[in-house]
């Protein structure tokens, strides 16, 4: 089974959400396909009163243990920071150590070099990518990167078991053009006889796949948690609904299958053994109508990581107090190699731009570390950060909802806690 996977970049490598999508695609491509569709388990009957498509049966069920980030658990005790600045510094020492550990791991992951493979040379050394065409039928996961062949992150892709990557090159595809990207994916999927096309469930991934569905006339299954072959041209999928509070079991009868992967569906997992990634050049036929909507990336955006793909996010809410209070949070984010995120009320007050909002109506994030400062943790906000691997909350209210979701909680004034945390991290680095 050949599965195309759209790759979103992060600096010079692959965004973590795309590595998760590759892991998902790898499992799908290697799953056995039943010879007879009737050999697979019977499709679940739709609930009474449901309005499903005739060619798809589906069933809703509540996510038994909550979203895949884990069951909400209140920390045994928050840190007491009532003793003044010196007490704050002592209280945040454990948090500083945890933040340093997570940020250090993220930095190593973000700067991954091409893995050493015994007897195999790095993929682009002396090997010219194919031009003006497609290499032919292949199998497994095929990465699709929009950009020059020389910029394909072969180190990351090889570590995740991707043996083939296609660089979509065209003088007309500078920047982000969702319909043109979808047109290119449609052409490549047809030429490779792909069984499925997969993208991360990000803003870009969702938009491109929606265009691809419109171009091909095929349904798109969004925010998938798992997918398994149920017969020729049929997949049994489980996907998030209602911000992850419900799971839908469905049968997708379409070829190729078009899927987006929920950002917290699977952890990014390298292949058992790295492979050499062959890079091929693909030049799509793009019409002028496909280029009506184009977005050029700003120098500021291209110079750093995005909120959706950042491995460390420092969040600020109403408790920050106003637009002038975010400077210290930006300093901490910079120290940890991360970016700033905010709650909805912050953007509603005009303190920060909407592009920094984390939540159901903002950006959904999946960092290694989310440090939420002065954020109560409304359900809409938690829907956007529930896939963070580690959550650290700083709040004056021990009963704030976010405390129940945090791995660490510091109960105190962020105007004391954050400067002390910055000082503790700087001290640890100076002493190392």
Tab-separated table of C-alpha atoms in Angstrom, residues 112-118 120-123 153-161 270 273-277:
chain	number	residue	atom	x	y	z
A	112	UNK	CA	18.353	15.962	14.297
A	113	UNK	CA	21.112	15.129	11.880
A	114	UNK	CA	20.887	12.423	9.263
A	115	UNK	CA	21.142	9.120	11.169
A	116	UNK	CA	24.186	6.924	10.559
A	117	UNK	CA	23.235	3.869	8.518
A	118	UNK	CA	25.783	1.120	8.208
A	120	UNK	CA	24.379	3.425	3.326
A	121	UNK	CA	25.515	6.868	2.215
A	122	UNK	CA	23.413	9.964	2.993
A	123	UNK	CA	20.690	10.075	0.308
A	153	UNK	CA	14.911	16.967	5.148
A	154	UNK	CA	16.229	13.519	4.306
A	155	UNK	CA	17.710	12.996	7.781
A	156	UNK	CA	14.358	13.262	9.545
A	157	UNK	CA	12.500	11.326	6.859
A	158	UNK	CA	15.039	8.501	6.753
A	159	UNK	CA	14.906	8.115	10.524
A	160	UNK	CA	11.147	7.622	10.255
A	161	UNK	CA	11.400	4.959	7.565
A	270	UNK	CA	11.187	6.544	14.517
A	273	UNK	CA	15.932	0.962	11.398
A	274	UNK	CA	16.700	4.176	9.463
A	275	UNK	CA	16.661	4.081	5.678
A	276	UNK	CA	18.165	6.127	2.872
A	277	UNK	CA	15.562	8.489	1.451
